Coordinates of C-alpha atoms in Angstrom, one line a residue:
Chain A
X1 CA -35.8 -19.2 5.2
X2 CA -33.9 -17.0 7.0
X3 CA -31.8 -19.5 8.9
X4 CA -30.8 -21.0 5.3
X5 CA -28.6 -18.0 5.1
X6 CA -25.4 -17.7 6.0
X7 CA -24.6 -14.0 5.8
X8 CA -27.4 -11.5 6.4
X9 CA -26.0 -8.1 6.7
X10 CA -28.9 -5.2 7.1
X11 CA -28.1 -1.8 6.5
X12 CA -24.3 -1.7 7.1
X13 CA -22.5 1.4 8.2
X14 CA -18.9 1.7 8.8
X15 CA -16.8 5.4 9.3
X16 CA -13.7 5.7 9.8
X17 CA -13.5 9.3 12.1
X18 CA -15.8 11.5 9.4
X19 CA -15.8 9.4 6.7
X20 CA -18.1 7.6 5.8
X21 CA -16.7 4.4 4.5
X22 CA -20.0 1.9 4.0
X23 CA -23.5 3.6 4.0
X24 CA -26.0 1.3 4.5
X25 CA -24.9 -2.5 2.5
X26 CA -27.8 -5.2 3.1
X27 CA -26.6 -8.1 1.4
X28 CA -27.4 -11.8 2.2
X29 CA -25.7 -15.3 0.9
X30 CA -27.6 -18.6 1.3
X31 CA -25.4 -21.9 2.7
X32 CA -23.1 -22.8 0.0
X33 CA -23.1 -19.8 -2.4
X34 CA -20.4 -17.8 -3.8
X35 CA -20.7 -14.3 -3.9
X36 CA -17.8 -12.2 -5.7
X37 CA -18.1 -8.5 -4.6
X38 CA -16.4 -6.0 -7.4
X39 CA -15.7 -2.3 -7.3
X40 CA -13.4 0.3 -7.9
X41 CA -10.6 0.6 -5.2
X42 CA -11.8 2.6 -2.3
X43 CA -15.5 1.5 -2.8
X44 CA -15.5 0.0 0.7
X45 CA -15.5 -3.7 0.2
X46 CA -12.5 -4.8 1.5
X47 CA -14.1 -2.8 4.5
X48 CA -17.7 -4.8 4.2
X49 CA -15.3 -8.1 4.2
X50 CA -13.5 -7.2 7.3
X51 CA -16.9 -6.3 9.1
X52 CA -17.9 -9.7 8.3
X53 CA -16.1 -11.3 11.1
X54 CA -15.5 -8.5 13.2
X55 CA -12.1 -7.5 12.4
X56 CA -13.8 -3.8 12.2
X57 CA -16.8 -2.9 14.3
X58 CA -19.6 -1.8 12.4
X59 CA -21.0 1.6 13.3
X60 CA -24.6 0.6 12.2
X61 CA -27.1 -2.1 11.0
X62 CA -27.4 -5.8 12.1
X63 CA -24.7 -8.4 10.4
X64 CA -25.5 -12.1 11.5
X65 CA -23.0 -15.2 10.0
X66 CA -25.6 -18.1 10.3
X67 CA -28.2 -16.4 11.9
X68 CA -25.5 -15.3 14.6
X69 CA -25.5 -11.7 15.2
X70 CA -21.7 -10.9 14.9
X71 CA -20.1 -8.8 17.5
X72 CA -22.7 -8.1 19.8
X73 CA -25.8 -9.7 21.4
X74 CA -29.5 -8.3 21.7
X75 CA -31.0 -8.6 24.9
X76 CA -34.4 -6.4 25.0
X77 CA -34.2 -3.6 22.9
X78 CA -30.3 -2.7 24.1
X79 CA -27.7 -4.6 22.1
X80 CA -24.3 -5.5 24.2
X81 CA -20.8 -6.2 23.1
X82 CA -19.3 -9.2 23.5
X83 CA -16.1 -10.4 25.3
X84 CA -13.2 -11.2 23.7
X85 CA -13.5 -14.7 24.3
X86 CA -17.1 -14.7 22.5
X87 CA -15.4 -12.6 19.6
X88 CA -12.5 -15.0 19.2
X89 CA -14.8 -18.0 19.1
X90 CA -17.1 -16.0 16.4
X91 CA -14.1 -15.2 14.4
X92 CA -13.2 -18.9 14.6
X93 CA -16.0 -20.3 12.2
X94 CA -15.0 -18.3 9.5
X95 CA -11.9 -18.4 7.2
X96 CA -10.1 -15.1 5.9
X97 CA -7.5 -15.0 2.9
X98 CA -6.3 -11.7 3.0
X99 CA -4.6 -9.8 0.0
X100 CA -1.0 -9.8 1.8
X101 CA -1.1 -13.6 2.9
X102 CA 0.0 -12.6 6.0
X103 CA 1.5 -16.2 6.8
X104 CA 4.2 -16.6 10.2
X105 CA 7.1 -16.2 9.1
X106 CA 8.7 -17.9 12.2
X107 CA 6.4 -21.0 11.5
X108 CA 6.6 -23.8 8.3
X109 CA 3.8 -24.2 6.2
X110 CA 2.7 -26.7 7.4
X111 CA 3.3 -25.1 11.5
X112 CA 1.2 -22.6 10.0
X113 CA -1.6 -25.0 9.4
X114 CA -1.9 -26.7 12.7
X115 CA -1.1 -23.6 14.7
X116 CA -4.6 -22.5 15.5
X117 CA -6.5 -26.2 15.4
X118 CA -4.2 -27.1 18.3
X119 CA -4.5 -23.4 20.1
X120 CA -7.6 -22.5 19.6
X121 CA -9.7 -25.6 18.9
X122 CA -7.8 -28.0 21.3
X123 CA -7.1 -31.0 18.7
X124 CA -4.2 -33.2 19.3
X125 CA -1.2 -32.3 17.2
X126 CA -1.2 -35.6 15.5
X127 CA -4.8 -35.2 14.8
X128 CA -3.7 -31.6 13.3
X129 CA -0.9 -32.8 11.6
X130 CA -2.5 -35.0 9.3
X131 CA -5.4 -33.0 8.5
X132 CA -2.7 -30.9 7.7
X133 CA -1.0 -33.0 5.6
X134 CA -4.2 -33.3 3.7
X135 CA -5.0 -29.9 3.1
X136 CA -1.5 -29.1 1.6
X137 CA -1.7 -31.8 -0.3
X138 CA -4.9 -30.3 -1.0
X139 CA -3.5 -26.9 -2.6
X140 CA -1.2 -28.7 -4.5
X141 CA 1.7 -28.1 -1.6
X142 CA 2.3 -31.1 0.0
X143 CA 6.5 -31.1 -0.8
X144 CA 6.8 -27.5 0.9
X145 CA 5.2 -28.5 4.1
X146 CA 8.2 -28.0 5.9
X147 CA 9.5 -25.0 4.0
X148 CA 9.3 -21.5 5.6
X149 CA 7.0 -18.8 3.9
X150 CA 10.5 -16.9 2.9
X151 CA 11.0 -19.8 0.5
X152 CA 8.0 -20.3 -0.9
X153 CA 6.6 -17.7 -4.3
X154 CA 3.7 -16.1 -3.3
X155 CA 1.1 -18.2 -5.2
X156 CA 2.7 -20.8 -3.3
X157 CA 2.1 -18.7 0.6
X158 CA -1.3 -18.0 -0.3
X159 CA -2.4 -21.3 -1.3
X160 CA -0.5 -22.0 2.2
X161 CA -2.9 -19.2 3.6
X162 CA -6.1 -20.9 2.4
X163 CA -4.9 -23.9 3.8
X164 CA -4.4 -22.7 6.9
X165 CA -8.1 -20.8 6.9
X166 CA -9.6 -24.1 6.0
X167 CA -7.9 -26.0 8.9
X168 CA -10.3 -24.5 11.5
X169 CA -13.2 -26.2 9.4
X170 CA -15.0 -23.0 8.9
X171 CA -18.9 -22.5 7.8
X172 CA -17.4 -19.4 5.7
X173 CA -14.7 -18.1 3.8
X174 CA -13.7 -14.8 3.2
X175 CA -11.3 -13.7 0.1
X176 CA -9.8 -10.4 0.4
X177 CA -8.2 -9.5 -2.7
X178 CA -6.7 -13.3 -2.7
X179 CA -4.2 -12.5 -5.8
X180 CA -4.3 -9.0 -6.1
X181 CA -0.4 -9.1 -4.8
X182 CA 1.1 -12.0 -7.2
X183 CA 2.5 -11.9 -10.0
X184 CA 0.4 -12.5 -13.2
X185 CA 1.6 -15.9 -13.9
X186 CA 1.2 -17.4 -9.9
X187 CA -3.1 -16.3 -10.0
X188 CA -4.0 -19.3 -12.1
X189 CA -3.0 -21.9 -9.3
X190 CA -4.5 -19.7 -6.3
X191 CA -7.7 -19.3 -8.8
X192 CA -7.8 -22.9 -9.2
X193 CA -7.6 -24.1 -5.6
X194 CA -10.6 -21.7 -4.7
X195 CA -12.4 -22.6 -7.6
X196 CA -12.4 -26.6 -6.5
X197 CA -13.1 -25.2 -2.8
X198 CA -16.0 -23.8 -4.7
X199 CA -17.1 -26.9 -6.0
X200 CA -17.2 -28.6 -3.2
X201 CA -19.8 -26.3 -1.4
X202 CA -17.7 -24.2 0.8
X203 CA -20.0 -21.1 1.1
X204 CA -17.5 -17.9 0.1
X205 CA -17.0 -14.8 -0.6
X206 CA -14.5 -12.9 -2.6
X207 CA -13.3 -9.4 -3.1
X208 CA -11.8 -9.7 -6.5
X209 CA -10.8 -7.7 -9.8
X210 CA -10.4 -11.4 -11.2
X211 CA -14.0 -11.0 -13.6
X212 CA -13.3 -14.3 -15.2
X213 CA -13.3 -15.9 -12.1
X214 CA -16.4 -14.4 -10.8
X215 CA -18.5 -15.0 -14.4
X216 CA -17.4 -18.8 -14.2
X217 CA -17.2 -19.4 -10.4
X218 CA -20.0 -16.8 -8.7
X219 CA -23.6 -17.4 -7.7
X220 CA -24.0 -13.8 -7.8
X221 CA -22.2 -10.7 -8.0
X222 CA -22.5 -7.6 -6.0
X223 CA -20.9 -4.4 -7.6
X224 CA -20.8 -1.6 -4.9
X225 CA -19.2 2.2 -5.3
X226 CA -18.9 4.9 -3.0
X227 CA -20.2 2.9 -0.2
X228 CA -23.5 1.5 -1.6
X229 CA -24.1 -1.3 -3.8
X230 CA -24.7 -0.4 -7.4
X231 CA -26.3 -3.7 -8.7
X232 CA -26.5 -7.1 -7.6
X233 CA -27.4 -10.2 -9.7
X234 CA -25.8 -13.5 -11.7
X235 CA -22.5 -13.0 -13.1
X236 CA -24.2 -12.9 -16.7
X237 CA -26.7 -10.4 -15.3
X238 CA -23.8 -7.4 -13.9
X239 CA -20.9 -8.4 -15.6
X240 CA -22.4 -9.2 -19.2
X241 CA -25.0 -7.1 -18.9
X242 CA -24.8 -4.1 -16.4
X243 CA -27.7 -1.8 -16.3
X244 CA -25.9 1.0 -14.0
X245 CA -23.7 3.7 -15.7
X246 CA -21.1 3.0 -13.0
X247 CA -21.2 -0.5 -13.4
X248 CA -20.3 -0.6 -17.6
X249 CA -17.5 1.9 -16.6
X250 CA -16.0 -0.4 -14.6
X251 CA -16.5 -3.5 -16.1
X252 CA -15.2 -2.1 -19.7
X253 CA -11.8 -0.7 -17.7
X254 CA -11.0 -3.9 -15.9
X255 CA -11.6 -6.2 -18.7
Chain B
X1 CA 34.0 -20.6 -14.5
X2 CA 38.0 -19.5 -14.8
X3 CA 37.4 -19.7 -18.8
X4 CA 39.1 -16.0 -19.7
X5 CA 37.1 -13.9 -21.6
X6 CA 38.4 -11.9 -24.2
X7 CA 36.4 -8.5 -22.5
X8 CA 37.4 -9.7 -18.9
X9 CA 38.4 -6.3 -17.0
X10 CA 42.1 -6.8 -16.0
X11 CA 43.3 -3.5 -14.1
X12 CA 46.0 -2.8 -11.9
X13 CA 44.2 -2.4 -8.5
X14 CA 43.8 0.6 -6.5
X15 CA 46.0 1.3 -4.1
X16 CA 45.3 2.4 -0.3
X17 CA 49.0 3.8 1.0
X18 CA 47.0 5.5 4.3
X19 CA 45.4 2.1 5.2
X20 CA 49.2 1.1 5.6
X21 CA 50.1 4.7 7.8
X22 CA 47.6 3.9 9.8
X23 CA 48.0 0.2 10.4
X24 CA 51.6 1.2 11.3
X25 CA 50.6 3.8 13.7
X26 CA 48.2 1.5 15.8
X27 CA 50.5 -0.6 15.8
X28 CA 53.2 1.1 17.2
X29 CA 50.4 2.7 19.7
X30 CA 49.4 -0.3 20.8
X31 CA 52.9 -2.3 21.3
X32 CA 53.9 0.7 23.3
X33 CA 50.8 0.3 26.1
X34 CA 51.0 -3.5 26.3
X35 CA 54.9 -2.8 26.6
X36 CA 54.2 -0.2 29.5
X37 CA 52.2 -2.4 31.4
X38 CA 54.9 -5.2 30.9
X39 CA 57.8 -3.0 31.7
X40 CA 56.6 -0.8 34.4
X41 CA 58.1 -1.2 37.7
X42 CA 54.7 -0.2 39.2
X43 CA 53.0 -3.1 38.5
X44 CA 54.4 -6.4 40.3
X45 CA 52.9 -9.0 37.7
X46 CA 53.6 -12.0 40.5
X47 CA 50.7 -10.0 42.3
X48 CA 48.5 -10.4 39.1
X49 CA 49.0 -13.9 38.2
X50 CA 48.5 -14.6 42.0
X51 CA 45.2 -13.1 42.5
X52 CA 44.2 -14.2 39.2
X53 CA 43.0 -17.7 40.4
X54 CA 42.4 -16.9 44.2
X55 CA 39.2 -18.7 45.4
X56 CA 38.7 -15.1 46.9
X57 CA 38.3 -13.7 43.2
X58 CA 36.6 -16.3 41.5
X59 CA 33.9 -16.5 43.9
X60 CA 33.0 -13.0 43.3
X61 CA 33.2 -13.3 40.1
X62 CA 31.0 -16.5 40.3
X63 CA 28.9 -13.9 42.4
X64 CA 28.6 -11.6 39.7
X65 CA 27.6 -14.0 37.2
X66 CA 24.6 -14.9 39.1
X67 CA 23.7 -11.3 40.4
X68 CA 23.7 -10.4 36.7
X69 CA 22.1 -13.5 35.4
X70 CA 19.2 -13.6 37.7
X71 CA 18.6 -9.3 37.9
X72 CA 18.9 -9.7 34.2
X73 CA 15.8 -12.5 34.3
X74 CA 13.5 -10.4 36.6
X75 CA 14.1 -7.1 34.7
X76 CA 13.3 -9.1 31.1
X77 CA 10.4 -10.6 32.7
X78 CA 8.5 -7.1 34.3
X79 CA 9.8 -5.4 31.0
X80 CA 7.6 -7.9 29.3
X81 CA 4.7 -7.2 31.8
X82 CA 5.1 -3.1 31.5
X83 CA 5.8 -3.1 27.8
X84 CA 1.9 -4.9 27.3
X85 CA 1.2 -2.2 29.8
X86 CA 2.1 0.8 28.0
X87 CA 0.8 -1.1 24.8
X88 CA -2.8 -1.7 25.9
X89 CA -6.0 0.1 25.7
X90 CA -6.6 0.4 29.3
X91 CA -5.7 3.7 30.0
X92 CA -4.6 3.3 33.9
X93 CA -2.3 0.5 33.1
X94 CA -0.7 2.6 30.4
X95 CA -0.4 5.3 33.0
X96 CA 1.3 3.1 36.0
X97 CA 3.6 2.0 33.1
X98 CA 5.0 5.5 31.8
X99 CA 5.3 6.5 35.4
X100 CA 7.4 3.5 36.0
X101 CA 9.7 3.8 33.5
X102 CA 10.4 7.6 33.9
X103 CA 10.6 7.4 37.2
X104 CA 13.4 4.3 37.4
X105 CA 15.2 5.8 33.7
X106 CA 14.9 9.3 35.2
X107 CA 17.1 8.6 38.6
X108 CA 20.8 7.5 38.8
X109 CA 21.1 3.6 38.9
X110 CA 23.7 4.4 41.7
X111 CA 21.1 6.5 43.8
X112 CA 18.9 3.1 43.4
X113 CA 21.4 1.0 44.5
X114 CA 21.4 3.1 47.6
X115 CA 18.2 3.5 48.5
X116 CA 17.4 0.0 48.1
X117 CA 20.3 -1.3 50.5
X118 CA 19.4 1.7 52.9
X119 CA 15.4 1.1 53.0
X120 CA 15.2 -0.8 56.2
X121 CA 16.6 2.9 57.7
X122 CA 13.3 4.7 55.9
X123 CA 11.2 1.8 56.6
X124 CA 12.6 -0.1 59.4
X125 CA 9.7 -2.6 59.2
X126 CA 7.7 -3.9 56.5
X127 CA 4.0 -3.8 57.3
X128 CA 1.2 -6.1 55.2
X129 CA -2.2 -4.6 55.7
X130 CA -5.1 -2.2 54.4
X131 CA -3.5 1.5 54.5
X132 CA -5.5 4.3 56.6
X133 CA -6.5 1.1 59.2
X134 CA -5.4 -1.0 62.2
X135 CA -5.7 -3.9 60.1
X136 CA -2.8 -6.3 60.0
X137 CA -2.0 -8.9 58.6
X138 CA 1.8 -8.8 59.0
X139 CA 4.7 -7.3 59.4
X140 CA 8.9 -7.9 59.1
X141 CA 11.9 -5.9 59.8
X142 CA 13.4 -4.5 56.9
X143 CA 16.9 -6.2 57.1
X144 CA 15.5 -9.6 57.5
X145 CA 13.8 -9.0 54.5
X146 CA 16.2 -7.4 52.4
X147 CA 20.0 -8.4 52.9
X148 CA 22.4 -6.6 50.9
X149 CA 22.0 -9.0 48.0
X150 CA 18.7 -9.4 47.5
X151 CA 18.4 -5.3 47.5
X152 CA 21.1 -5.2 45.5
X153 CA 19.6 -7.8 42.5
X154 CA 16.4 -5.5 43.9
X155 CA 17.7 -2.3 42.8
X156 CA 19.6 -3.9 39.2
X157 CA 16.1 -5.8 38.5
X158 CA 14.1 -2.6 38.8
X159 CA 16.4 -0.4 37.0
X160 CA 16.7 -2.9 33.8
X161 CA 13.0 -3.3 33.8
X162 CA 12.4 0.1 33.0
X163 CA 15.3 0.2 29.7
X164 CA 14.1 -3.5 28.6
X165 CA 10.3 -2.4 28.5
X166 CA 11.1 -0.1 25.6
X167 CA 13.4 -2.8 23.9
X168 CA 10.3 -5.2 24.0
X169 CA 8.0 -2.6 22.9
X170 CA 9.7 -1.5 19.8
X171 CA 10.2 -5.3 19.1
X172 CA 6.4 -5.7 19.8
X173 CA 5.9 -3.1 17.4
X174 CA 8.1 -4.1 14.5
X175 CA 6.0 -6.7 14.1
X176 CA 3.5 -6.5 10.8
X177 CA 0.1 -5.7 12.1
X178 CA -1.3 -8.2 9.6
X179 CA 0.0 -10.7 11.9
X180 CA -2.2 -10.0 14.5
X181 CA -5.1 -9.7 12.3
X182 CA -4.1 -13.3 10.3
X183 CA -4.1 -14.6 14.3
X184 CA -7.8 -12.8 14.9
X185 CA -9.2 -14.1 11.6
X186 CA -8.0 -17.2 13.2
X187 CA -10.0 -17.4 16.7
X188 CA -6.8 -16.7 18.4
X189 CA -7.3 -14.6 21.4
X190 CA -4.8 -11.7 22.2
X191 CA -2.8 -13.5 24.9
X192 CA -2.2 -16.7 22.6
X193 CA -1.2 -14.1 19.6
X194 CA 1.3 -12.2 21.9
X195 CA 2.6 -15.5 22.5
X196 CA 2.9 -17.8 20.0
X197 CA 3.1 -15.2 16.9
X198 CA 3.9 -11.9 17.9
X199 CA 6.6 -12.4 20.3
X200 CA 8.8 -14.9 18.6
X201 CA 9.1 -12.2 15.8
X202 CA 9.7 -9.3 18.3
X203 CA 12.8 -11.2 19.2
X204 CA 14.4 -10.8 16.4
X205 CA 14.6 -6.8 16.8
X206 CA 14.4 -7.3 20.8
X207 CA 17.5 -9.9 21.3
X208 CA 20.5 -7.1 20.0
X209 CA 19.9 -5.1 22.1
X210 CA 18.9 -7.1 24.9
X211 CA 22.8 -8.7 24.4
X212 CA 24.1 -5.1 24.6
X213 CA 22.1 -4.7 28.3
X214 CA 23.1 -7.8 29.3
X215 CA 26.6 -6.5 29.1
X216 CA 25.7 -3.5 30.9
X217 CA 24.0 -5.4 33.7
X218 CA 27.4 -7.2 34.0
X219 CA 29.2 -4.5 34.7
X220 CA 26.8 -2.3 36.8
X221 CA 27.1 -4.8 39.1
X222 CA 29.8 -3.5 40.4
X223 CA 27.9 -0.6 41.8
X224 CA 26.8 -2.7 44.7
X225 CA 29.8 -2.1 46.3
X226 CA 28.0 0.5 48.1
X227 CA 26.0 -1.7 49.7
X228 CA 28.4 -4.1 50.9
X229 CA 28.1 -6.8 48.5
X230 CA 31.0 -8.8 48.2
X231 CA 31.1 -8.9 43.8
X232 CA 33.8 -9.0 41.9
X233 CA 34.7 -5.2 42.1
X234 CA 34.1 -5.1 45.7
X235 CA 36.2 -8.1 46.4
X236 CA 39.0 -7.1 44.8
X237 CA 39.0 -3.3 46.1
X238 CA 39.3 -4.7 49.4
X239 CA 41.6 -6.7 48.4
X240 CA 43.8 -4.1 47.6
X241 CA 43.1 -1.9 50.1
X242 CA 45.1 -4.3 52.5
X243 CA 48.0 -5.2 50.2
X244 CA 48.5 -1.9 48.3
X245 CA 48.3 -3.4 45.1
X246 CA 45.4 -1.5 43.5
X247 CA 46.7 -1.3 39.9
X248 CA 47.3 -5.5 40.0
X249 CA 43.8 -6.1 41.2
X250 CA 42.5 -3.8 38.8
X251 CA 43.9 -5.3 36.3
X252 CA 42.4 -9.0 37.5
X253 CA 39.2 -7.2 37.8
X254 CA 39.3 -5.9 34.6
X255 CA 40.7 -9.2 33.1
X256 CA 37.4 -11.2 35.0
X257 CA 35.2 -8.5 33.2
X258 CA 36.5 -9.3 30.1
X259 CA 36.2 -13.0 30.2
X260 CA 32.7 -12.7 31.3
X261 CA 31.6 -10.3 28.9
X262 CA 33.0 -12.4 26.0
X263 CA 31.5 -15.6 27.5
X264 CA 28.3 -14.3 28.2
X265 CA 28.2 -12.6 24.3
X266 CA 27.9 -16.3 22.8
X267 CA 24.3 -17.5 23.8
X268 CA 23.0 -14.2 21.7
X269 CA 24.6 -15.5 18.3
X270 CA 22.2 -18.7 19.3
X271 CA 19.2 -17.1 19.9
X272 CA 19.5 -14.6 16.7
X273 CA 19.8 -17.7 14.8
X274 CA 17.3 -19.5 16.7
X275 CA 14.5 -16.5 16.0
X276 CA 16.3 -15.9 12.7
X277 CA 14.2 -18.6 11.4
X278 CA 12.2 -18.4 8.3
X279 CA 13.2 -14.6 7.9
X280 CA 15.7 -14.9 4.6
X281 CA 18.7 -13.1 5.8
X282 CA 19.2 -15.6 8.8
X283 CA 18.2 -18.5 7.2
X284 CA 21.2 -21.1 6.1
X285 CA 18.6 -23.1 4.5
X286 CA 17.2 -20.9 2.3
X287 CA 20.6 -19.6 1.6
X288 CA 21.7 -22.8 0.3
X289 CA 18.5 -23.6 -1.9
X290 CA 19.0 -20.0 -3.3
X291 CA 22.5 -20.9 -4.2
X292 CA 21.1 -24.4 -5.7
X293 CA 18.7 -22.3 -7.9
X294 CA 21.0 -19.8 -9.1
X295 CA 23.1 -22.9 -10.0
X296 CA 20.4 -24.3 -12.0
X297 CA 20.2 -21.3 -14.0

């Protein structure tokens, strides 16, 4: 059972100096779920999300992507940190979108893409290049390949983004906010590109205020607050039917 | 486009009278010293034009333009190398780095000049080996080591290091931080993300200034006169100090300077262009497809 799932995070916590930012989030995903995480702003999942692959190091608990324990390694009773190296190559297997796209702007779209595949995972650039190709086409982008992320709208870079994320083949993908910085009429494309990602089993999950997407798209949804989580269920369960105080107050100001 | 419109604004423009005083003044300022320099029966301008093109000249001005080019190289390089330094986590690196550049920004360039063409009379020999032992492994004289030039590009190299460093680490730090973490999320390892994604966009903010210290190097060059290296300045100051004709060969000095300084200011419009890419205000591209929409509109 437990090497079915692909995140099992036990009893997260994360401070930043003396506060307290996560206090204690065990959540798991199996292979090929989507999980949407909700919350008011300052609830801590963005936080939980960068844990996820390292990008913060968690001050307590055990987080393991695919029954890999992230960040460290247990020898005996003592737990170690890992290189670098053994970080980067963690970090590797999973995908991030984040909320700001955070494309290079010195590279093309579709430089962008193929950037890491040939750094980090060694494949020949023509190998790269049309995997490339295919992805963009992919997200709808296959005309602004060679366009600069200066020239392209921002639906546009951060279909460009999840491109690039899905170029390193990764076992996981995590969505941070994916259209929380685009204007109104630029989410439906970005929301449809992860929604067919969806469909075709890519095990994700995504920090969202987008509650349509997670009632239609989510296997479950995890609301959290204040650093815990709330409630947990299927979309129909927390969204349509919330049994936690907190929960309804959110839900009814976001829709 | 040129259709007139009945609400068109047609005014009488402003006028500027002081922009014409002024003109007039400069002008009249600025005849007058090139007419002083043509008329004065102090300078002998057969002197000028002949030292202008003696092989004499132009090699040290040949020498000038490699003693900047390659002291400019090695101090960009270590100013690299310190500015990771002082920007890493390890706090003994950050340490030797600070000291380094307070030390070499907090001393004359001059006095470094000096002291690097005088070592070999502080340390008359060079000695490899393990301090506090009789171990050995071997040892030069000084002056073989370290002729005049060498010191000399020695003592630039050094100095320009410690400026550079800071030039490269505010240029390092311009850079968005979500780059790096868009590089980490990526399996990219800190070396391969200085290289491939955060440097290229530090260039943008480093190469400016960078052109404004190359200029600089240029010109301190001529402080290794002390040191007996035969440059442009030193060349023609002894020059003059067997003809008598100081004010002609400072004026072919100053003439050289000019030209190289000039010449030397073109490869920096290339490479702001070059690492202008993909960020809007540089880019001719996207200037002309922003043009193409507006005409669509």
């Amino acid at each position: 059972m437990s090497q079915k799932l692909m995140l099992d995070a036990r009893s997260i916590r994360k401070s930043f100096g003396s506060n307290e930012v996560l206090k204690g989030i065990t959540l798991s995903i199996k292979k090929g779920q989507v999980l949407c995480l909700l919350g008011p702003s300052g609830s801590g999942k963005s936080t939980f999300l960068r844990c996820i692959n390292h990008l913060e190091t968690i001050n307590g608990g055990r987080l393991y992507v695919d029954g890999e324990l992230m960040g460290f390694e247990e020898r005996g009773d003592a737990i170690y940190e890992l290189k670098p190296k053994e970080v980067a190559l963690q970090r590797s297997e999973i995908g991030m979108v984040f909320q700001r796209f955070n494309l290079f702007p010195h590279l093309t779209a579709l430089q962008n893409v193929i950037e890491a595949p040939i750094g980090v995972l060694k494949i020949s650039k023509d190998e790269a290049t049309k995997t490339a190709r295919e992805l963009l086409a992919q997200v709808g982008l296959s005309d602004k390949a060679d366009h600069y992320p200066s020239q392209l709208s921002g639906g546009q870079q951060q279909r460009v983004a999840i491109a690039r994320a899905l170029a390193m083949k990764p076992k996981l993908m995590l969505f941070d906010e994916p259209t929380s910085a685009l204007d109104p009429e630029l989410v439906g494309d970005v929301l449809d590109v992860m929604r067919k990602l969806a469909d075709s089993g890519m095990t994700m999950i995504v920090v969202t205020h987008e509650i349509g997407f997670a009632r239609e798209v989510a296997d479950r949804v995890v609301f959290m607050d204040a650093g815990v989580v709330v409630e947990e269920g299927t979309p129909s369960q927390v969204i349509d039917n919330p049994q936690h105080e907190r929960t309804k107050a959110f839900i009814t100001s976001v829709l | 486009m040129t259709t007139q419109n009945p609400d068109d604004v047609v005014a009488v423009p402003l006028k500027h009278p002081w922009r014409w005083v002024s003109a007039v003044i400069l002008l009249l300022l600025g005849g007058g010293f090139v007419w002083s320099l043509y008329a004065s029966p102090n300078i002998v301008h057969a002197t000028v034009i002949k030292y202008l093109f003696d092989p004499q000249v132009l090699g040290a001005a040949w020498l000038t333009v490699v003693l900047t080019i390659v002291s400019m190289t090695v101090g960009a390089i270590l100013a690299i190398i310190l500015a990771i330094m002082k920007l890493s986590h390890n706090p003994i690196l950050k340490f030797i780095a600070t000291l380094y550049i307070g030390f070499f920004r907090g001393t004359p360039l001059l006095l470094q000049v000096v002291f690097w063409g005088y070592l070999g009379l502080i340390y008359p020999k060079i000695i490899l080996g393990i301090p506090f032992t009789d171990i050995i492994f071997h040892q030069w004289k000084t002056a073989d080591l370290l002729p005049s030039v060498i010191a000399g590009i020695l003592a630039l190299s050094l100095n320009e290091a410690a400026y550079a460093a800071e030039i490269v680490r505010a240029g390092i730090l311009s850079v968005d931080t979500g780059q790096g973490e868009a590089a980490k999320s990526l399996g990219m390892n800190s070396g391969y993300t200085l290289r491939r994604i955060v440097l290229p966009q530090a260039m943008r903010v480093i190469i400016p200034p960078m052109g404004n210290e190359f200029i600089s190097m240029l010109k301190n060059t001529a402080l290794l006169q002390v040191i007996a290296v035969m440059e442009l300045y030193a060349r023609t100051n002894q020059i003059s100090a067997q003809n008598l004709a100081q004010v002609e060969l400072l004026i072919v000095a100053g003439f050289w300077y000019l030209v190289m300084t000039t010449i030397l200011s073109v490869p920096q419009n290339y490479l702001e262009k070059r690492y202008g890419k993909g960020f809007s205000a540089n880019s001719t591209k996207f200037r002309l497809i922003r043009v193409r929409a507006r005409g669509n509109v």
